[in-house]
Every structure is written in structure tokens, then in C-alpha cells.
mmCIF file of the C-alpha atoms, coordinates in Angstrom:
data_MODEL
# 
_entry.id   MODEL 
# 
loop_
_atom_site.group_PDB 
_atom_site.id 
_atom_site.type_symbol 
_atom_site.label_atom_id 
_atom_site.label_alt_id 
_atom_site.label_comp_id 
_atom_site.label_asym_id 
_atom_site.label_entity_id 
_atom_site.label_seq_id 
_atom_site.pdbx_PDB_ins_code 
_atom_site.Cartn_x 
_atom_site.Cartn_y 
_atom_site.Cartn_z 
_atom_site.occupancy 
_atom_site.B_iso_or_equiv 
_atom_site.pdbx_formal_charge 
_atom_site.auth_seq_id 
_atom_site.auth_comp_id 
_atom_site.auth_asym_id 
_atom_site.auth_atom_id 
_atom_site.pdbx_PDB_model_num 
ATOM 1   C CA . MET A 1 1   ? 12.333  -0.717  50.361   1.00 0.00 ? 1   MET A CA 1 
ATOM 2   C CA . ARG A 1 2   ? 15.563  -0.164  48.517   1.00 0.00 ? 2   ARG A CA 1 
ATOM 3   C CA . HIS A 1 3   ? 18.421  1.241   50.557   1.00 0.00 ? 3   HIS A CA 1 
ATOM 4   C CA . ASP A 1 4   ? 21.278  0.604   48.182   1.00 0.00 ? 4   ASP A CA 1 
ATOM 5   C CA . ILE A 1 5   ? 21.119  4.107   46.704   1.00 0.00 ? 5   ILE A CA 1 
ATOM 6   C CA . GLN A 1 6   ? 24.119  6.248   47.393   1.00 0.00 ? 6   GLN A CA 1 
ATOM 7   C CA . PRO A 1 7   ? 23.689  9.896   48.472   1.00 0.00 ? 7   PRO A CA 1 
ATOM 8   C CA . ASN A 1 8   ? 23.448  12.240  45.485   1.00 0.00 ? 8   ASN A CA 1 
ATOM 9   C CA . GLU A 1 9   ? 23.535  9.247   43.132   1.00 0.00 ? 9   GLU A CA 1 
ATOM 10  C CA . GLN A 1 10  ? 22.580  10.203  39.598   1.00 0.00 ? 10  GLN A CA 1 
ATOM 11  C CA . ALA A 1 11  ? 19.210  9.039   38.340   1.00 0.00 ? 11  ALA A CA 1 
ATOM 12  C CA . PHE A 1 12  ? 18.452  8.233   34.689   1.00 0.00 ? 12  PHE A CA 1 
ATOM 13  C CA . SER A 1 13  ? 15.292  8.334   32.578   1.00 0.00 ? 13  SER A CA 1 
ATOM 14  C CA . THR A 1 14  ? 14.232  5.491   30.316   1.00 0.00 ? 14  THR A CA 1 
ATOM 15  C CA . LYS A 1 15  ? 15.510  7.372   27.259   1.00 0.00 ? 15  LYS A CA 1 
ATOM 16  C CA . GLU A 1 16  ? 18.881  8.041   28.900   1.00 0.00 ? 16  GLU A CA 1 
ATOM 17  C CA . VAL A 1 17  ? 19.199  4.383   29.944   1.00 0.00 ? 17  VAL A CA 1 
ATOM 18  C CA . ALA A 1 18  ? 18.421  3.281   26.364   1.00 0.00 ? 18  ALA A CA 1 
ATOM 19  C CA . GLU A 1 19  ? 21.253  5.461   25.071   1.00 0.00 ? 19  GLU A CA 1 
ATOM 20  C CA . GLU A 1 20  ? 23.583  4.329   27.863   1.00 0.00 ? 20  GLU A CA 1 
ATOM 21  C CA . VAL A 1 21  ? 22.958  0.602   27.373   1.00 0.00 ? 21  VAL A CA 1 
ATOM 22  C CA . GLY A 1 22  ? 22.656  0.795   23.594   1.00 0.00 ? 22  GLY A CA 1 
ATOM 23  C CA . ILE A 1 23  ? 19.144  -0.664  23.272   1.00 0.00 ? 23  ILE A CA 1 
ATOM 24  C CA . ALA A 1 24  ? 15.801  0.724   22.186   1.00 0.00 ? 24  ALA A CA 1 
ATOM 25  C CA . THR A 1 25  ? 13.482  2.480   24.633   1.00 0.00 ? 25  THR A CA 1 
ATOM 26  C CA . PRO A 1 26  ? 10.779  -0.247  24.301   1.00 0.00 ? 26  PRO A CA 1 
ATOM 27  C CA . THR A 1 27  ? 13.457  -2.839  25.103   1.00 0.00 ? 27  THR A CA 1 
ATOM 28  C CA . VAL A 1 28  ? 14.310  -0.962  28.339   1.00 0.00 ? 28  VAL A CA 1 
ATOM 29  C CA . ARG A 1 29  ? 10.632  -1.152  29.325   1.00 0.00 ? 29  ARG A CA 1 
ATOM 30  C CA . LYS A 1 30  ? 10.518  -4.842  28.380   1.00 0.00 ? 30  LYS A CA 1 
ATOM 31  C CA . TYR A 1 31  ? 13.599  -5.656  30.491   1.00 0.00 ? 31  TYR A CA 1 
ATOM 32  C CA . GLY A 1 32  ? 12.137  -3.637  33.389   1.00 0.00 ? 32  GLY A CA 1 
ATOM 33  C CA . GLN A 1 33  ? 8.901   -5.638  33.227   1.00 0.00 ? 33  GLN A CA 1 
ATOM 34  C CA . ILE A 1 34  ? 10.831  -8.931  33.185   1.00 0.00 ? 34  ILE A CA 1 
ATOM 35  C CA . LEU A 1 35  ? 12.868  -7.865  36.234   1.00 0.00 ? 35  LEU A CA 1 
ATOM 36  C CA . GLU A 1 36  ? 9.795   -6.708  38.167   1.00 0.00 ? 36  GLU A CA 1 
ATOM 37  C CA . ARG A 1 37  ? 7.939   -9.897  37.262   1.00 0.00 ? 37  ARG A CA 1 
ATOM 38  C CA . ASN A 1 38  ? 10.689  -11.875 38.961   1.00 0.00 ? 38  ASN A CA 1 
ATOM 39  C CA . GLY A 1 39  ? 10.764  -9.646  42.086   1.00 0.00 ? 39  GLY A CA 1 
ATOM 40  C CA . TYR A 1 40  ? 13.222  -6.862  41.199   1.00 0.00 ? 40  TYR A CA 1 
ATOM 41  C CA . GLU A 1 41  ? 12.601  -3.474  42.858   1.00 0.00 ? 41  GLU A CA 1 
ATOM 42  C CA . PHE A 1 42  ? 12.919  -0.147  41.046   1.00 0.00 ? 42  PHE A CA 1 
ATOM 43  C CA . LEU A 1 43  ? 12.582  3.342   42.417   1.00 0.00 ? 43  LEU A CA 1 
ATOM 44  C CA . LYS A 1 44  ? 9.293   4.725   41.116   1.00 0.00 ? 44  LYS A CA 1 
ATOM 45  C CA . ASP A 1 45  ? 7.859   8.167   40.471   1.00 0.00 ? 45  ASP A CA 1 
ATOM 46  C CA . GLY A 1 46  ? 4.231   7.132   40.196   1.00 0.00 ? 46  GLY A CA 1 
ATOM 47  C CA . ASP A 1 47  ? 4.257   4.504   37.447   1.00 0.00 ? 47  ASP A CA 1 
ATOM 48  C CA . ARG A 1 48  ? 7.522   5.783   35.953   1.00 0.00 ? 48  ARG A CA 1 
ATOM 49  C CA . ARG A 1 49  ? 10.711  3.866   36.757   1.00 0.00 ? 49  ARG A CA 1 
ATOM 50  C CA . ILE A 1 50  ? 13.752  5.799   37.948   1.00 0.00 ? 50  ILE A CA 1 
ATOM 51  C CA . PHE A 1 51  ? 17.001  4.058   37.072   1.00 0.00 ? 51  PHE A CA 1 
ATOM 52  C CA . VAL A 1 52  ? 20.295  4.233   38.943   1.00 0.00 ? 52  VAL A CA 1 
ATOM 53  C CA . GLN A 1 53  ? 23.680  2.761   38.096   1.00 0.00 ? 53  GLN A CA 1 
ATOM 54  C CA . SER A 1 54  ? 22.921  -0.669  39.616   1.00 0.00 ? 54  SER A CA 1 
ATOM 55  C CA . ASP A 1 55  ? 19.752  -0.884  37.514   1.00 0.00 ? 55  ASP A CA 1 
ATOM 56  C CA . ILE A 1 56  ? 21.752  -0.087  34.388   1.00 0.00 ? 56  ILE A CA 1 
ATOM 57  C CA . GLN A 1 57  ? 24.133  -2.948  35.223   1.00 0.00 ? 57  GLN A CA 1 
ATOM 58  C CA . ALA A 1 58  ? 21.135  -5.267  35.567   1.00 0.00 ? 58  ALA A CA 1 
ATOM 59  C CA . LEU A 1 59  ? 19.849  -4.212  32.139   1.00 0.00 ? 59  LEU A CA 1 
ATOM 60  C CA . ILE A 1 60  ? 23.291  -4.773  30.621   1.00 0.00 ? 60  ILE A CA 1 
ATOM 61  C CA . ALA A 1 61  ? 23.319  -8.272  32.162   1.00 0.00 ? 61  ALA A CA 1 
ATOM 62  C CA . LEU A 1 62  ? 19.976  -9.003  30.486   1.00 0.00 ? 62  LEU A CA 1 
ATOM 63  C CA . ARG A 1 63  ? 21.241  -7.588  27.217   1.00 0.00 ? 63  ARG A CA 1 
ATOM 64  C CA . ASP A 1 64  ? 24.370  -9.754  27.187   1.00 0.00 ? 64  ASP A CA 1 
ATOM 65  C CA . THR A 1 65  ? 23.002  -12.999 28.682   1.00 0.00 ? 65  THR A CA 1 
ATOM 66  C CA . ASP A 1 66  ? 22.966  -16.278 26.764   1.00 0.00 ? 66  ASP A CA 1 
ATOM 67  C CA . LYS A 1 67  ? 20.396  -17.772 29.138   1.00 0.00 ? 67  LYS A CA 1 
ATOM 68  C CA . PRO A 1 68  ? 16.634  -17.245 29.060   1.00 0.00 ? 68  PRO A CA 1 
ATOM 69  C CA . LEU A 1 69  ? 15.827  -13.728 30.223   1.00 0.00 ? 69  LEU A CA 1 
ATOM 70  C CA . ASP A 1 70  ? 13.689  -14.906 33.149   1.00 0.00 ? 70  ASP A CA 1 
ATOM 71  C CA . ASP A 1 71  ? 16.531  -17.085 34.468   1.00 0.00 ? 71  ASP A CA 1 
ATOM 72  C CA . THR A 1 72  ? 18.968  -14.173 34.311   1.00 0.00 ? 72  THR A CA 1 
ATOM 73  C CA . ALA A 1 73  ? 16.360  -11.889 35.927   1.00 0.00 ? 73  ALA A CA 1 
ATOM 74  C CA . LYS A 1 74  ? 15.996  -14.335 38.847   1.00 0.00 ? 74  LYS A CA 1 
ATOM 75  C CA . ASP A 1 75  ? 19.779  -14.308 39.383   1.00 0.00 ? 75  ASP A CA 1 
ATOM 76  C CA . LEU A 1 76  ? 19.743  -10.511 39.388   1.00 0.00 ? 76  LEU A CA 1 
ATOM 77  C CA . VAL A 1 77  ? 16.881  -10.457 41.884   1.00 0.00 ? 77  VAL A CA 1 
ATOM 78  C CA . LEU A 1 78  ? 18.859  -12.753 44.222   1.00 0.00 ? 78  LEU A CA 1 
ATOM 79  C CA . GLN A 1 79  ? 21.852  -10.425 43.945   1.00 0.00 ? 79  GLN A CA 1 
ATOM 80  C CA . GLN A 1 80  ? 19.668  -7.416  44.753   1.00 0.00 ? 80  GLN A CA 1 
ATOM 81  C CA . LYS A 1 81  ? 18.117  -9.144  47.774   1.00 0.00 ? 81  LYS A CA 1 
ATOM 82  C CA . GLU A 1 82  ? 21.545  -10.080 49.105   1.00 0.00 ? 82  GLU A CA 1 
ATOM 83  C CA . LEU A 1 83  ? 22.660  -6.471  48.689   1.00 0.00 ? 83  LEU A CA 1 
ATOM 84  C CA . LEU A 1 84  ? 19.550  -5.120  50.386   1.00 0.00 ? 84  LEU A CA 1 
ATOM 85  C CA . GLU A 1 85  ? 19.838  -7.591  53.243   1.00 0.00 ? 85  GLU A CA 1 
ATOM 86  C CA . SER A 1 86  ? 23.535  -6.883  53.850   1.00 0.00 ? 86  SER A CA 1 
ATOM 87  C CA . PRO A 1 87  ? 24.360  -4.510  56.766   1.00 0.00 ? 87  PRO A CA 1 
ATOM 88  C CA . GLY A 1 88  ? 25.854  -1.119  56.216   1.00 0.00 ? 88  GLY A CA 1 
ATOM 89  C CA . GLY A 1 89  ? 23.466  -0.024  53.471   1.00 0.00 ? 89  GLY A CA 1 
ATOM 90  C CA . THR A 1 90  ? 22.396  3.547   53.176   1.00 0.00 ? 90  THR A CA 1 
ATOM 91  C CA . GLU A 1 91  ? 18.745  3.794   54.309   1.00 0.00 ? 91  GLU A CA 1 
ATOM 92  C CA . ILE A 1 92  ? 16.806  6.360   52.343   1.00 0.00 ? 92  ILE A CA 1 
ATOM 93  C CA . ALA A 1 93  ? 13.639  6.339   54.400   1.00 0.00 ? 93  ALA A CA 1 
ATOM 94  C CA . LEU A 1 94  ? 11.995  9.711   54.690   1.00 0.00 ? 94  LEU A CA 1 
ATOM 95  C CA . ASN A 1 95  ? 12.794  10.224  58.358   1.00 0.00 ? 95  ASN A CA 1 
ATOM 96  C CA . ASP A 1 96  ? 16.481  9.362   57.828   1.00 0.00 ? 96  ASP A CA 1 
ATOM 97  C CA . THR A 1 97  ? 16.568  11.778  54.910   1.00 0.00 ? 97  THR A CA 1 
ATOM 98  C CA . TYR A 1 98  ? 15.367  14.596  57.101   1.00 0.00 ? 98  TYR A CA 1 
ATOM 99  C CA . GLU A 1 99  ? 17.770  13.619  59.867   1.00 0.00 ? 99  GLU A CA 1 
ATOM 100 C CA . ASN A 1 100 ? 20.703  13.461  57.442   1.00 0.00 ? 100 ASN A CA 1 
ATOM 101 C CA . LEU A 1 101 ? 20.119  16.869  55.904   1.00 0.00 ? 101 LEU A CA 1 
ATOM 102 C CA . PRO A 1 102 ? 23.277  18.958  56.254   1.00 0.00 ? 102 PRO A CA 1 
ATOM 103 C CA . GLN A 1 103 ? 23.238  21.684  58.886   1.00 0.00 ? 103 GLN A CA 1 
ATOM 104 C CA . ASP A 1 104 ? 25.766  23.831  57.060   1.00 0.00 ? 104 ASP A CA 1 
ATOM 105 C CA . PRO A 1 105 ? 23.856  26.415  55.019   1.00 0.00 ? 105 PRO A CA 1 
ATOM 106 C CA . ASN A 1 106 ? 26.335  26.110  52.160   1.00 0.00 ? 106 ASN A CA 1 
ATOM 107 C CA . GLN A 1 107 ? 25.913  22.338  51.997   1.00 0.00 ? 107 GLN A CA 1 
ATOM 108 C CA . LEU A 1 108 ? 22.150  22.697  52.302   1.00 0.00 ? 108 LEU A CA 1 
ATOM 109 C CA . LYS A 1 109 ? 22.279  25.213  49.468   1.00 0.00 ? 109 LYS A CA 1 
ATOM 110 C CA . GLU A 1 110 ? 24.196  22.708  47.318   1.00 0.00 ? 110 GLU A CA 1 
ATOM 111 C CA . VAL A 1 111 ? 21.632  19.992  48.088   1.00 0.00 ? 111 VAL A CA 1 
ATOM 112 C CA . LEU A 1 112 ? 18.746  22.285  47.236   1.00 0.00 ? 112 LEU A CA 1 
ATOM 113 C CA . LEU A 1 113 ? 20.551  23.392  44.079   1.00 0.00 ? 113 LEU A CA 1 
ATOM 114 C CA . TYR A 1 114 ? 21.020  19.744  43.077   1.00 0.00 ? 114 TYR A CA 1 
ATOM 115 C CA . VAL A 1 115 ? 17.339  19.016  43.704   1.00 0.00 ? 115 VAL A CA 1 
ATOM 116 C CA . ALA A 1 116 ? 16.359  22.117  41.739   1.00 0.00 ? 116 ALA A CA 1 
ATOM 117 C CA . ASN A 1 117 ? 18.581  21.022  38.844   1.00 0.00 ? 117 ASN A CA 1 
ATOM 118 C CA . GLU A 1 118 ? 17.042  17.556  38.912   1.00 0.00 ? 118 GLU A CA 1 
ATOM 119 C CA . LEU A 1 119 ? 13.538  19.046  38.885   1.00 0.00 ? 119 LEU A CA 1 
ATOM 120 C CA . ALA A 1 120 ? 14.514  21.392  36.058   1.00 0.00 ? 120 ALA A CA 1 
ATOM 121 C CA . ALA A 1 121 ? 15.921  18.435  34.115   1.00 0.00 ? 121 ALA A CA 1 
ATOM 122 C CA . ALA A 1 122 ? 12.721  16.485  34.764   1.00 0.00 ? 122 ALA A CA 1 
ATOM 123 C CA . ARG A 1 123 ? 10.591  19.416  33.616   1.00 0.00 ? 123 ARG A CA 1 
ATOM 124 C CA . GLU A 1 124 ? 12.777  19.819  30.536   1.00 0.00 ? 124 GLU A CA 1 
ATOM 125 C CA . MET A 1 125 ? 12.384  16.120  29.821   1.00 0.00 ? 125 MET A CA 1 
ATOM 126 C CA . ASN A 1 126 ? 8.611   16.415  30.194   1.00 0.00 ? 126 ASN A CA 1 
ATOM 127 C CA . VAL A 1 127 ? 8.568   19.387  27.826   1.00 0.00 ? 127 VAL A CA 1 
ATOM 128 C CA . GLN A 1 128 ? 10.685  17.441  25.351   1.00 0.00 ? 128 GLN A CA 1 
ATOM 129 C CA . LEU A 1 129 ? 8.336   14.464  25.644   1.00 0.00 ? 129 LEU A CA 1 
ATOM 130 C CA . LYS A 1 130 ? 5.342   16.730  25.030   1.00 0.00 ? 130 LYS A CA 1 
ATOM 131 C CA . ASN A 1 131 ? 7.083   18.227  22.011   1.00 0.00 ? 131 ASN A CA 1 
ATOM 132 C CA . ASP A 1 132 ? 7.951   14.768  20.741   1.00 0.00 ? 132 ASP A CA 1 
ATOM 133 C CA . MET A 1 133 ? 4.334   13.669  21.194   1.00 0.00 ? 133 MET A CA 1 
ATOM 134 C CA . ALA A 1 134 ? 3.100   16.791  19.403   1.00 0.00 ? 134 ALA A CA 1 
ATOM 135 C CA . GLN A 1 135 ? 5.545   16.180  16.560   1.00 0.00 ? 135 GLN A CA 1 
ATOM 136 C CA . LEU A 1 136 ? 4.496   12.532  16.433   1.00 0.00 ? 136 LEU A CA 1 
ATOM 137 C CA . LYS A 1 137 ? 0.838   13.532  16.210   1.00 0.00 ? 137 LYS A CA 1 
ATOM 138 C CA . THR A 1 138 ? 1.725   15.996  13.455   1.00 0.00 ? 138 THR A CA 1 
ATOM 139 C CA . ASN A 1 139 ? 3.638   13.288  11.575   1.00 0.00 ? 139 ASN A CA 1 
ATOM 140 C CA . VAL A 1 140 ? 0.758   10.831  11.975   1.00 0.00 ? 140 VAL A CA 1 
ATOM 141 C CA . SER A 1 141 ? -1.704  13.457  10.747   1.00 0.00 ? 141 SER A CA 1 
ATOM 142 C CA . GLN A 1 142 ? 0.529   14.243  7.778    1.00 0.00 ? 142 GLN A CA 1 
ATOM 143 C CA . LEU A 1 143 ? 0.844   10.537  6.980    1.00 0.00 ? 143 LEU A CA 1 
ATOM 144 C CA . GLN A 1 144 ? -2.930  10.182  7.122    1.00 0.00 ? 144 GLN A CA 1 
ATOM 145 C CA . GLN A 1 145 ? -3.328  13.143  4.773    1.00 0.00 ? 145 GLN A CA 1 
ATOM 146 C CA . ASP A 1 146 ? -0.686  11.724  2.426    1.00 0.00 ? 146 ASP A CA 1 
ATOM 147 C CA . HIS A 1 147 ? -2.451  8.359   2.501    1.00 0.00 ? 147 HIS A CA 1 
ATOM 148 C CA . HIS A 1 148 ? -5.752  10.067  1.666    1.00 0.00 ? 148 HIS A CA 1 
ATOM 149 C CA . VAL A 1 149 ? -4.147  12.020  -1.175   1.00 0.00 ? 149 VAL A CA 1 
ATOM 150 C CA . ILE A 1 150 ? -2.452  8.901   -2.559   1.00 0.00 ? 150 ILE A CA 1 
ATOM 151 C CA . SER A 1 151 ? -5.666  6.876   -2.274   1.00 0.00 ? 151 SER A CA 1 
ATOM 152 C CA . SER A 1 152 ? -7.640  9.639   -3.996   1.00 0.00 ? 152 SER A CA 1 
ATOM 153 C CA . SER A 1 153 ? -4.995  9.937   -6.702   1.00 0.00 ? 153 SER A CA 1 
ATOM 154 C CA . ILE A 1 154 ? -5.011  6.193   -7.298   1.00 0.00 ? 154 ILE A CA 1 
ATOM 155 C CA . GLY A 1 155 ? -8.816  6.183   -7.394   1.00 0.00 ? 155 GLY A CA 1 
ATOM 156 C CA . ASN A 1 156 ? -8.935  9.111   -9.831   1.00 0.00 ? 156 ASN A CA 1 
ATOM 157 C CA . SER A 1 157 ? -6.239  7.546   -12.001  1.00 0.00 ? 157 SER A CA 1 
ATOM 158 C CA . ALA A 1 158 ? -8.161  4.261   -12.093  1.00 0.00 ? 158 ALA A CA 1 
ATOM 159 C CA . GLN A 1 159 ? -11.352 6.102   -13.052  1.00 0.00 ? 159 GLN A CA 1 
ATOM 160 C CA . ARG A 1 160 ? -9.559  7.993   -15.828  1.00 0.00 ? 160 ARG A CA 1 
ATOM 161 C CA . THR A 1 161 ? -8.005  4.760   -17.095  1.00 0.00 ? 161 THR A CA 1 
ATOM 162 C CA . ASN A 1 162 ? -11.367 2.968   -17.079  1.00 0.00 ? 162 ASN A CA 1 
ATOM 163 C CA . ALA A 1 163 ? -12.992 5.908   -18.877  1.00 0.00 ? 163 ALA A CA 1 
ATOM 164 C CA . LYS A 1 164 ? -10.230 5.893   -21.503  1.00 0.00 ? 164 LYS A CA 1 
ATOM 165 C CA . ILE A 1 165 ? -10.609 2.134   -22.011  1.00 0.00 ? 165 ILE A CA 1 
ATOM 166 C CA . GLU A 1 166 ? -14.378 2.530   -22.388  1.00 0.00 ? 166 GLU A CA 1 
ATOM 167 C CA . ARG A 1 167 ? -13.883 5.315   -24.973  1.00 0.00 ? 167 ARG A CA 1 
ATOM 168 C CA . ILE A 1 168 ? -11.444 3.144   -26.942  1.00 0.00 ? 168 ILE A CA 1 
ATOM 169 C CA . ILE A 1 169 ? -13.875 0.203   -26.850  1.00 0.00 ? 169 ILE A CA 1 
ATOM 170 C CA . ASP A 1 170 ? -16.725 2.451   -28.006  1.00 0.00 ? 170 ASP A CA 1 
ATOM 171 C CA . GLN A 1 171 ? -14.575 3.833   -30.844  1.00 0.00 ? 171 GLN A CA 1 
ATOM 172 C CA . GLN A 1 172 ? -13.612 0.312   -31.895  1.00 0.00 ? 172 GLN A CA 1 
ATOM 173 C CA . ASN A 1 173 ? -17.257 -0.790  -31.824  1.00 0.00 ? 173 ASN A CA 1 
ATOM 174 C CA . VAL A 1 174 ? -18.256 2.197   -33.975  1.00 0.00 ? 174 VAL A CA 1 
ATOM 175 C CA . HIS A 1 175 ? -15.402 1.457   -36.368  1.00 0.00 ? 175 HIS A CA 1 
ATOM 176 C CA . TYR A 1 176 ? -16.371 -2.213  -36.617  1.00 0.00 ? 176 TYR A CA 1 
ATOM 177 C CA . GLU A 1 177 ? -20.031 -1.295  -37.170  1.00 0.00 ? 177 GLU A CA 1 
ATOM 178 C CA . THR A 1 178 ? -19.005 1.150   -39.920  1.00 0.00 ? 178 THR A CA 1 
ATOM 179 C CA . LEU A 1 179 ? -16.846 -1.474  -41.631  1.00 0.00 ? 179 LEU A CA 1 
ATOM 180 C CA . LEU A 1 180 ? -19.622 -4.047  -41.331  1.00 0.00 ? 180 LEU A CA 1 
ATOM 181 C CA . GLN A 1 181 ? -22.156 -1.629  -42.815  1.00 0.00 ? 181 GLN A CA 1 
ATOM 182 C CA . GLN A 1 182 ? -19.795 -0.778  -45.673  1.00 0.00 ? 182 GLN A CA 1 
ATOM 183 C CA . GLU A 1 183 ? -19.245 -4.474  -46.318  1.00 0.00 ? 183 GLU A CA 1 
ATOM 184 C CA . ARG A 1 184 ? -23.001 -5.040  -46.367  1.00 0.00 ? 184 ARG A CA 1 
ATOM 185 C CA . GLU A 1 185 ? -23.504 -2.193  -48.847  1.00 0.00 ? 185 GLU A CA 1 
ATOM 186 C CA . ARG A 1 186 ? -20.731 -3.508  -51.106  1.00 0.00 ? 186 ARG A CA 1 
ATOM 187 C CA . SER A 1 187 ? -22.250 -6.993  -50.931  1.00 0.00 ? 187 SER A CA 1 
ATOM 188 C CA . GLU A 1 188 ? -25.695 -5.676  -51.834  1.00 0.00 ? 188 GLU A CA 1 
ATOM 189 C CA . LEU A 1 189 ? -24.225 -3.631  -54.701  1.00 0.00 ? 189 LEU A CA 1 
ATOM 190 C CA . LEU A 1 190 ? -22.347 -6.656  -55.977  1.00 0.00 ? 190 LEU A CA 1 
ATOM 191 C CA . GLN A 1 191 ? -25.487 -8.778  -55.858  1.00 0.00 ? 191 GLN A CA 1 
ATOM 192 C CA . LYS A 1 192 ? -27.374 -6.106  -57.789  1.00 0.00 ? 192 LYS A CA 1 
ATOM 193 C CA . GLU A 1 193 ? -24.619 -5.980  -60.425  1.00 0.00 ? 193 GLU A CA 1 
ATOM 194 C CA . ILE A 1 194 ? -24.671 -9.761  -60.725  1.00 0.00 ? 194 ILE A CA 1 
ATOM 195 C CA . GLN A 1 195 ? -28.452 -9.750  -61.044  1.00 0.00 ? 195 GLN A CA 1 
ATOM 196 C CA . LYS A 1 196 ? -28.245 -7.023  -63.665  1.00 0.00 ? 196 LYS A CA 1 
ATOM 197 C CA . MET A 1 197 ? -25.633 -8.977  -65.630  1.00 0.00 ? 197 MET A CA 1 
ATOM 198 C CA . ARG A 1 198 ? -27.796 -12.084 -65.462  1.00 0.00 ? 198 ARG A CA 1 
ATOM 199 C CA . GLU A 1 199 ? -30.793 -10.160 -66.740  1.00 0.00 ? 199 GLU A CA 1 
ATOM 200 C CA . GLU A 1 200 ? -28.737 -8.623  -69.535  1.00 0.00 ? 200 GLU A CA 1 
ATOM 201 C CA . GLN A 1 201 ? -27.363 -12.030 -70.434  1.00 0.00 ? 201 GLN A CA 1 
ATOM 202 C CA . LYS A 1 202 ? -30.858 -13.471 -70.372  1.00 0.00 ? 202 LYS A CA 1 
ATOM 203 C CA . ASN A 1 203 ? -32.110 -10.673 -72.593  1.00 0.00 ? 203 ASN A CA 1 
ATOM 204 C CA . GLU A 1 204 ? -29.177 -11.241 -74.927  1.00 0.00 ? 204 GLU A CA 1 
ATOM 205 C CA . TRP A 1 205 ? -29.973 -14.923 -75.086  1.00 0.00 ? 205 TRP A CA 1 
ATOM 206 C CA . ASN A 1 206 ? -33.649 -14.166 -75.751  1.00 0.00 ? 206 ASN A CA 1 
ATOM 207 C CA . SER A 1 207 ? -32.718 -11.731 -78.509  1.00 0.00 ? 207 SER A CA 1 
ATOM 208 C CA . GLN A 1 208 ? -30.357 -14.252 -80.051  1.00 0.00 ? 208 GLN A CA 1 
ATOM 209 C CA . ASN A 1 209 ? -33.050 -16.927 -79.919  1.00 0.00 ? 209 ASN A CA 1 
ATOM 210 C CA . ASP A 1 210 ? -35.553 -14.585 -81.524  1.00 0.00 ? 210 ASP A CA 1 
ATOM 211 C CA . PHE A 1 211 ? -33.052 -13.736 -84.256  1.00 0.00 ? 211 PHE A CA 1 
ATOM 212 C CA . ASN A 1 212 ? -32.263 -17.388 -84.838  1.00 0.00 ? 212 ASN A CA 1 
ATOM 213 C CA . LYS A 1 213 ? -35.959 -18.194 -85.103  1.00 0.00 ? 213 LYS A CA 1 
ATOM 214 C CA . ARG A 1 214 ? -36.593 -15.372 -87.558  1.00 0.00 ? 214 ARG A CA 1 
ATOM 215 C CA . LEU A 1 215 ? -33.562 -16.396 -89.541  1.00 0.00 ? 215 LEU A CA 1 
ATOM 216 C CA . GLU A 1 216 ? -34.693 -19.983 -89.675  1.00 0.00 ? 216 GLU A CA 1 
ATOM 217 C CA . GLU A 1 217 ? -38.186 -18.929 -90.652  1.00 0.00 ? 217 GLU A CA 1 
ATOM 218 C CA . GLU A 1 218 ? -36.764 -16.686 -93.402  1.00 0.00 ? 218 GLU A CA 1 
ATOM 219 C CA . ILE A 1 219 ? -34.597 -19.520 -94.675  1.00 0.00 ? 219 ILE A CA 1 
ATOM 220 C CA . GLN A 1 220 ? -37.542 -21.827 -94.713  1.00 0.00 ? 220 GLN A CA 1 
ATOM 221 C CA . LYS A 1 221 ? -39.627 -19.295 -96.609  1.00 0.00 ? 221 LYS A CA 1 
ATOM 222 C CA . ARG A 1 222 ? -36.940 -18.755 -99.215  1.00 0.00 ? 222 ARG A CA 1 
ATOM 223 C CA . LYS A 1 223 ? -36.390 -22.487 -99.525  1.00 0.00 ? 223 LYS A CA 1 
ATOM 224 C CA . TRP A 1 224 ? -40.049 -23.147 -100.148 1.00 0.00 ? 224 TRP A CA 1 
ATOM 225 C CA . GLY A 1 225 ? -40.276 -20.224 -102.552 1.00 0.00 ? 225 GLY A CA 1 
ATOM 226 C CA . TRP A 1 226 ? -37.343 -21.534 -104.574 1.00 0.00 ? 226 TRP A CA 1 
ATOM 227 C CA . LEU A 1 227 ? -38.848 -24.977 -104.740 1.00 0.00 ? 227 LEU A CA 1 
ATOM 228 C CA . THR A 1 228 ? -42.198 -23.504 -105.811 1.00 0.00 ? 228 THR A CA 1 
ATOM 229 C CA . ALA A 1 229 ? -40.506 -21.535 -108.572 1.00 0.00 ? 229 ALA A CA 1 
ATOM 230 C CA . ILE A 1 230 ? -38.836 -24.682 -109.894 1.00 0.00 ? 230 ILE A CA 1 
ATOM 231 C CA . PHE A 1 231 ? -42.071 -26.559 -109.991 1.00 0.00 ? 231 PHE A CA 1 
ATOM 232 C CA . ARG A 1 232 ? -43.729 -23.682 -111.876 1.00 0.00 ? 232 ARG A CA 1 
ATOM 233 C CA . LYS A 1 233 ? -41.202 -23.911 -114.604 1.00 0.00 ? 233 LYS A CA 1 
# 
């Protein structure tokens, strides 16, 4: 049982300690776990640690140490045990608390006012934590929606791009098929023209041969007729 707490000593939340020491809230929890693992005692409200000034000094010592954290935590635990074992400490057991309550109504009123303020601060902190959690849930939900929108947008964009590529490929295939068909038609036309020219040339050759034959036959006839006429004379 800790009895090193001074009367009306101010208590701090984890968030307040983080701001006071200049470290992150998770780091405060981490340092608290290291201290407790090595035997350090904190005031507790259920599972929640309540920090006082001596606890803040212990966290600062962990923050600034050059040694392993567990070694520094063990030194701090020894210091706390020596303080708790030293005489003259202020016992905060429940019975002593009741016995030490002030009899003066004005002082009692101040004590009750202090307790009421502390409870109001605790309630305010709880409300703030609930609001922070609600805001965090809202932010997470918004991030999830944004992620869904981005994913859908990327998916739709990819589909549109693929569709466009497919249309371009189809257009190119149609164009190539058209060019190939045109080239085939020109080739067939050219072959027909060549065949026609060959036939015309062949016909021309045949006509020339026929003419040559007739001419030769005519020459032969005239030659023989001339010779016959000579012999008749």
C-alpha cells in the first residue's frame, strides 16, 4: 500500500502525464507496464492508473535514461520501496482518511468541493474520451468509405481502359482485314490483266503466224505461176 501521497496532492490522467513529460500516450502506458513488471506500485482506479508527481518523475527518469529500461525501472522500484518503508509517511488507509477528515465545516466544505471538482474533471475527461472515440469511429468509417470509393474508381477506370484497348484492337483488326482484302482483290485483278495480256499476245502471235503462212503460200503460188508462164513461152 502506497503511503507517500501527500494530502490534496494533484492526480494526473495518462493524457495529462503524456503532455507533462513530453511523450506519447502509448509510451506512458509502456513505461507504466515496465515499472509494474519490476514491482512499482501505482494508485489504481480499477485498471486505470492514477499518476502523482512522484510517478511523473519516475517516467521522466525512464525517458532520459541511457541504461536499459528494466535496469532503470528496478532502481526506481528500490527508491520507492525505501520511501515507503521510511517512517513519517502519510498513511492513506481508509480508516485514517476518515479519522483525518477536518471537523471545521468550512474545511470540510473545501475538501468536498475539491473532491467534487476532481469528479467533475474525471467525468469531463470521460466525456472527452467518449467524444474522441466517437470521432475516431467516424474517421475510420469515413476512411473505409473513401477506400471503397477509391477501389471502385480504380476498378471502373481499369475496366474502361481495358474496354478502350479492346475496341482499339478490334478496330485495328478490322482495318488490317480490310487492307488484306483490298490487297487480295488488287492481286487477283492484276493476275487477270496479266492473263488477258498473255491471251492477247498469244492471239497476236497466232494471227501473225497465220498471216505469215498465207503470205508464204501466196508467194509460192505466184512463184510457181511465173515459172509456169515462162515454160509456156
